C-alpha cells in the first residue's frame, strides 16, 4: 500500500476523488489536508468531513490555507460546485471536526517522519504545498511523489483561455512548487478533459442501495448541469481530480513527458503553465490518457 496525503478543495470532483482513493486498496490515505478554492476553507473542510461521513470512512482532516499567497479577492465558482461546494447537497453539520494541527505542519511532519514514502496528491490550489516547501525546503528531497491536478500545458485553460482553475487561483504557489525540486507530475486539462463521466453513470448510482451513492449522484448531477451550460451536448463531466488519484493507483493510465514548467504571474496570461527546456527542475507532464481504461477502473472502484 502506498501512503498518501490527499490535498483537496472539496468541491464535487474532489469528493469523487476522495471516494475513489478510499475504495482503492493500493492506497493508504493517511490524511486529508484542505485548502480554499472551490469554496472558502470553512466550507471545503466541512465538505471533506461530510464526504467522509457519507462514505463511512474515518480519516483525519487537517485544515489549511484560506487565501492565496499574493492578494486578490477570491470569487468562488458557485456556478460549478454550488453555494456549499457540493452541488447544494450538504444536508448536515459533520459530527467530526478537523484536527488541531494545521495542514502545512501536518505535511511537513509526515514527510519527515516517513522519508521517501509519502505520495502527495494535490487536487486544489497549491497553496498548502507551497507554504510547506517554503517553511521546510528539505521536504523537496524527502517526498516520494507529488501528483497534482492542475494546469493546461498544451491545451486551453478553463478559467481564462490560458489558465486552469487550480493554478490561476494561486499562481505564485504553483510557481514555488514547480521550481522547488519536488518530484511533481502534472495531471492537467491536457488529459482530464478526455476523462468524461457519462450522465448514465448517475442512474446506476441511484439504483444502488447506498445512501452515499445517491448523495454522489445528486451532487454530480449539479456538476453535469454546469458542464452542459458551458459545453452544450457534452453529456457528462470531466473527472479532473479522480484522474490524479488514478495516476497514483496505476501510472499506466497516462503517458508522461519530461519538461520544465513555468507559471506566468503577470498580465493577461497570468496562471498559464508553459513547458520549456531552458533549464530548471524537471516535471512529468501527462500528455495522453487511456480514457476508457481509466473510466472503467474508476466506475469499478467508486462504490
Ligand atoms: O480545473 C479543475 C480543478 O479546479 C479541479 O480540481 C476542481 O475541483 C477545481 O478545484
Ligand atoms: Ca479540486
XYZ file of C-alpha atoms and ligand atoms in Angstrom:
314
model
C 0.000 0.000 0.000
C 1.185 3.494 -0.907
C 0.822 6.049 1.980
C -0.950 9.113 0.570
C -1.820 12.625 1.739
C -4.740 13.923 -0.340
C -4.809 17.751 -0.515
C -8.284 18.900 -1.541
C -10.537 21.935 -2.029
C -13.629 19.789 -1.695
C -15.785 20.507 -4.369
C -17.625 17.895 -6.346
C -14.820 16.233 -8.266
C -12.652 16.330 -5.134
C -15.396 14.319 -3.404
C -15.334 11.788 -6.251
C -11.534 11.603 -5.908
C -11.804 11.008 -2.140
C -14.264 8.133 -2.666
C -12.086 6.607 -5.406
C -8.924 6.820 -3.271
C -10.577 5.403 -0.136
C -12.032 2.493 -2.120
C -8.689 1.589 -3.705
C -6.561 -0.974 -1.829
C -3.370 0.252 -3.489
C -3.552 3.499 -1.496
C -3.488 4.168 2.244
C -4.897 7.678 2.674
C -3.228 8.665 5.962
C -4.689 12.167 5.992
C -6.663 14.756 4.076
C -5.497 18.373 4.005
C -7.896 21.100 2.926
C -7.488 24.367 1.086
C -9.740 27.208 -0.084
C -10.542 27.035 -3.796
C -13.918 25.679 -4.923
C -15.339 27.292 -1.776
C -13.980 29.090 1.315
C -11.750 26.998 3.619
C -14.532 26.573 6.185
C -16.744 25.032 3.502
C -14.097 22.836 1.877
C -13.104 21.495 5.297
C -16.746 20.860 6.280
C -17.389 19.244 2.893
C -14.430 16.905 3.331
C -15.765 15.810 6.729
C -19.294 15.367 5.307
C -17.999 13.228 2.419
C -16.044 11.006 4.834
C -19.172 10.521 6.974
C -21.267 9.703 3.895
C -18.644 7.098 2.930
C -18.406 5.775 6.496
C -14.648 6.322 6.497
C -12.512 7.658 9.363
C -9.520 9.646 8.048
C -8.024 12.649 9.881
C -8.624 16.028 8.229
C -6.240 18.978 8.591
C -7.407 22.474 7.625
C -5.041 24.610 5.545
C -4.834 27.846 3.602
C -7.759 30.246 3.486
C -6.346 32.556 0.813
C -3.794 32.739 -1.981
C -0.195 33.768 -1.322
C -0.492 37.091 -3.108
C -3.509 39.361 -2.567
C -6.625 39.429 -4.640
C -10.243 38.742 -3.800
C -11.203 35.119 -4.449
C -14.500 34.691 -6.317
C -15.746 31.168 -5.672
C -17.032 29.044 -8.597
C -20.542 28.590 -7.176
C -21.849 28.140 -10.733
C -19.781 24.942 -10.956
C -19.787 23.498 -7.414
C -22.831 25.237 -5.887
C -23.066 27.665 -2.968
C -21.923 24.995 -0.489
C -19.262 23.482 -2.754
C -21.084 20.132 -3.084
C -23.851 20.956 -5.550
C -26.049 22.364 -2.738
C -26.432 18.852 -1.318
C -24.877 19.442 2.129
C -27.570 18.235 4.498
C -25.743 18.071 7.809
C -23.117 19.506 10.105
C -20.425 16.835 10.380
C -20.005 15.135 13.763
C -16.231 15.086 13.451
C -14.020 18.199 13.367
C -10.665 18.890 11.723
C -7.560 18.068 13.771
C -5.849 20.833 15.748
C -2.642 20.523 13.685
C -2.664 22.661 10.551
C -2.299 21.230 7.053
C 1.135 22.722 6.381
C 2.717 21.360 9.570
C 0.992 18.011 9.036
C 2.506 17.680 5.557
C 5.984 18.612 6.811
C 5.830 16.324 9.876
C 4.565 13.285 7.962
C 7.127 13.635 5.165
C 9.993 13.964 7.661
C 8.646 11.055 9.733
C 8.380 8.790 6.654
C 11.175 9.871 4.256
C 10.787 8.707 0.611
C 7.441 7.059 1.462
C 4.702 9.683 1.133
C 2.816 10.418 -2.090
C 1.036 13.779 -2.017
C -1.937 14.064 -4.369
C -2.918 17.742 -4.600
C -6.178 18.473 -6.390
C -6.777 22.111 -5.425
C -4.723 25.297 -5.403
C -1.108 24.515 -4.419
C -1.029 26.958 -1.500
C -0.555 24.338 1.268
C 2.265 22.598 -0.572
C 3.977 25.896 -1.417
C 3.826 27.019 2.224
C 5.194 23.636 3.334
C 8.185 23.640 0.980
C 8.921 27.303 1.834
C 8.846 26.518 5.577
C 10.864 23.285 5.240
C 12.738 23.148 1.881
C 14.216 19.722 2.708
C 10.837 18.073 2.098
C 11.513 18.512 -1.635
C 14.012 15.644 -1.403
C 12.010 13.586 1.133
C 8.615 13.305 -0.614
C 8.272 10.173 -2.739
C 5.992 11.791 -5.339
C 3.690 14.765 -5.829
C 0.798 14.298 -8.265
C -1.174 17.462 -8.922
C -4.396 18.054 -10.786
C -3.763 21.407 -12.374
C -2.503 23.294 -15.362
C -3.195 23.302 -19.077
C 0.221 22.799 -20.677
C -0.535 22.037 -24.325
C -4.246 22.910 -24.288
C -6.559 25.832 -23.426
C -7.445 26.797 -19.863
C -10.878 26.502 -18.231
C -10.999 29.834 -16.387
C -9.240 32.018 -18.965
C -8.096 30.837 -22.394
C -4.659 30.349 -20.810
C -5.169 29.193 -17.229
C -6.696 26.270 -15.353
C -8.636 26.850 -12.111
C -6.200 25.388 -9.536
C -3.252 27.281 -10.987
C -4.972 30.657 -11.592
C -6.361 30.570 -8.032
C -2.785 30.746 -6.698
C -0.177 31.132 -9.470
C 2.587 32.130 -7.035
C 2.042 28.892 -5.116
C 2.226 26.829 -8.306
C 5.408 28.644 -9.338
C 7.025 27.843 -5.974
C 6.028 24.164 -6.218
C 7.186 23.729 -9.838
C 10.573 25.347 -9.151
C 11.169 23.679 -5.745
C 12.631 20.387 -6.944
C 9.604 18.448 -5.604
C 9.094 15.321 -7.808
C 5.949 16.671 -9.499
C 3.648 15.003 -12.012
C 1.130 17.372 -13.603
C -2.278 15.873 -14.411
C -3.670 18.818 -16.343
C -6.594 19.606 -18.608
C -4.490 18.061 -21.405
C -5.671 14.687 -20.100
C -8.520 15.320 -17.629
C -10.808 16.824 -20.284
C -10.599 13.435 -22.029
C -11.988 11.591 -18.994
C -15.726 12.252 -19.139
C -18.105 10.650 -16.674
C -21.273 9.916 -18.695
C -24.657 11.040 -17.294
C -25.818 7.392 -17.391
C -23.458 6.614 -14.504
C -25.716 8.609 -12.198
C -28.656 6.322 -12.962
C -26.518 3.324 -11.987
C -25.506 5.063 -8.741
C -29.142 5.838 -7.937
C -30.011 2.151 -8.413
C -27.518 1.167 -5.728
C -28.818 0.593 -2.198
C -26.279 3.017 -0.743
C -27.014 6.434 0.750
C -23.561 7.648 -0.336
C -24.228 6.682 -3.975
C -27.476 8.690 -4.017
C -25.729 11.687 -2.429
C -22.923 11.498 -5.002
C -25.425 11.159 -7.857
C -27.317 14.306 -6.768
C -24.094 16.261 -6.246
C -22.589 15.179 -9.582
C -25.827 15.986 -11.405
C -25.313 19.642 -10.407
C -21.738 19.473 -11.771
C -23.002 17.957 -15.048
C -25.575 20.740 -15.431
C -22.723 23.238 -15.190
C -20.762 21.338 -17.830
C -23.802 21.216 -20.105
C -24.113 25.015 -19.829
C -20.504 25.595 -20.811
C -20.131 22.633 -23.203
C -23.592 22.038 -24.766
C -24.127 18.379 -25.620
C -21.120 17.152 -23.606
C -23.377 14.617 -21.848
C -21.312 14.374 -18.689
C -18.479 15.983 -16.715
C -14.714 15.798 -16.535
C -13.100 13.592 -13.867
C -10.303 16.084 -13.127
C -9.407 15.158 -9.538
C -10.182 11.435 -9.821
C -7.645 11.099 -12.643
C -4.879 12.426 -10.364
C -5.810 9.644 -7.911
C -5.905 7.196 -10.816
C -2.327 8.104 -11.780
C -1.233 7.324 -8.189
C -3.011 3.945 -8.373
C -1.803 2.977 -11.860
C 0.608 5.276 -13.756
C -0.024 3.257 -16.929
C -3.328 5.133 -17.354
C -1.285 8.038 -18.769
C 1.719 8.841 -20.937
C 4.139 11.410 -19.464
C 6.758 13.734 -20.948
C 9.558 15.427 -19.021
C 9.585 19.242 -19.190
C 10.440 22.243 -17.082
C 7.276 24.237 -16.395
C 6.996 27.915 -15.678
C 3.915 29.755 -14.432
C 3.058 33.153 -15.901
C 2.478 35.554 -12.988
C 1.676 38.839 -14.721
C -0.695 40.177 -17.318
C -3.421 38.617 -19.419
C -1.783 35.164 -19.365
C -1.457 35.032 -15.558
C -1.821 31.429 -14.405
C -0.643 29.952 -17.714
C 1.638 26.881 -17.408
C 4.334 26.862 -20.081
C 6.534 23.824 -20.848
C 10.114 24.683 -21.764
C 13.632 23.254 -21.937
C 15.542 26.327 -20.764
C 16.706 24.727 -17.513
C 15.205 24.300 -14.065
C 13.686 21.313 -12.220
C 12.125 18.609 -14.364
C 8.366 17.998 -14.156
C 6.449 14.991 -15.528
C 3.630 16.331 -17.702
C 0.789 13.943 -18.601
C 0.119 14.242 -22.316
C -2.101 11.237 -23.124
C -4.628 9.142 -21.185
C -6.241 5.733 -21.732
C -9.683 7.282 -21.161
C -11.836 4.167 -21.409
C -9.466 2.048 -19.291
C -9.370 4.719 -16.582
C -13.145 5.336 -16.621
C -13.856 1.605 -16.285
C -11.450 1.381 -13.350
C -12.950 4.458 -11.648
C -16.527 3.185 -12.018
C -15.478 -0.221 -10.721
C -13.992 1.301 -7.583
C -16.124 4.359 -6.660
C -18.841 2.456 -4.776
O -9.825 22.811 -13.109
C -10.376 21.771 -12.339
C -9.906 21.837 -10.915
O -10.392 23.032 -10.283
C -10.463 20.686 -10.060
O -9.537 20.377 -9.051
C -11.700 21.269 -9.459
O -12.053 20.636 -8.229
C -11.272 22.685 -9.203
O -10.543 22.692 -7.973
Ca -10.285 20.295 -6.716
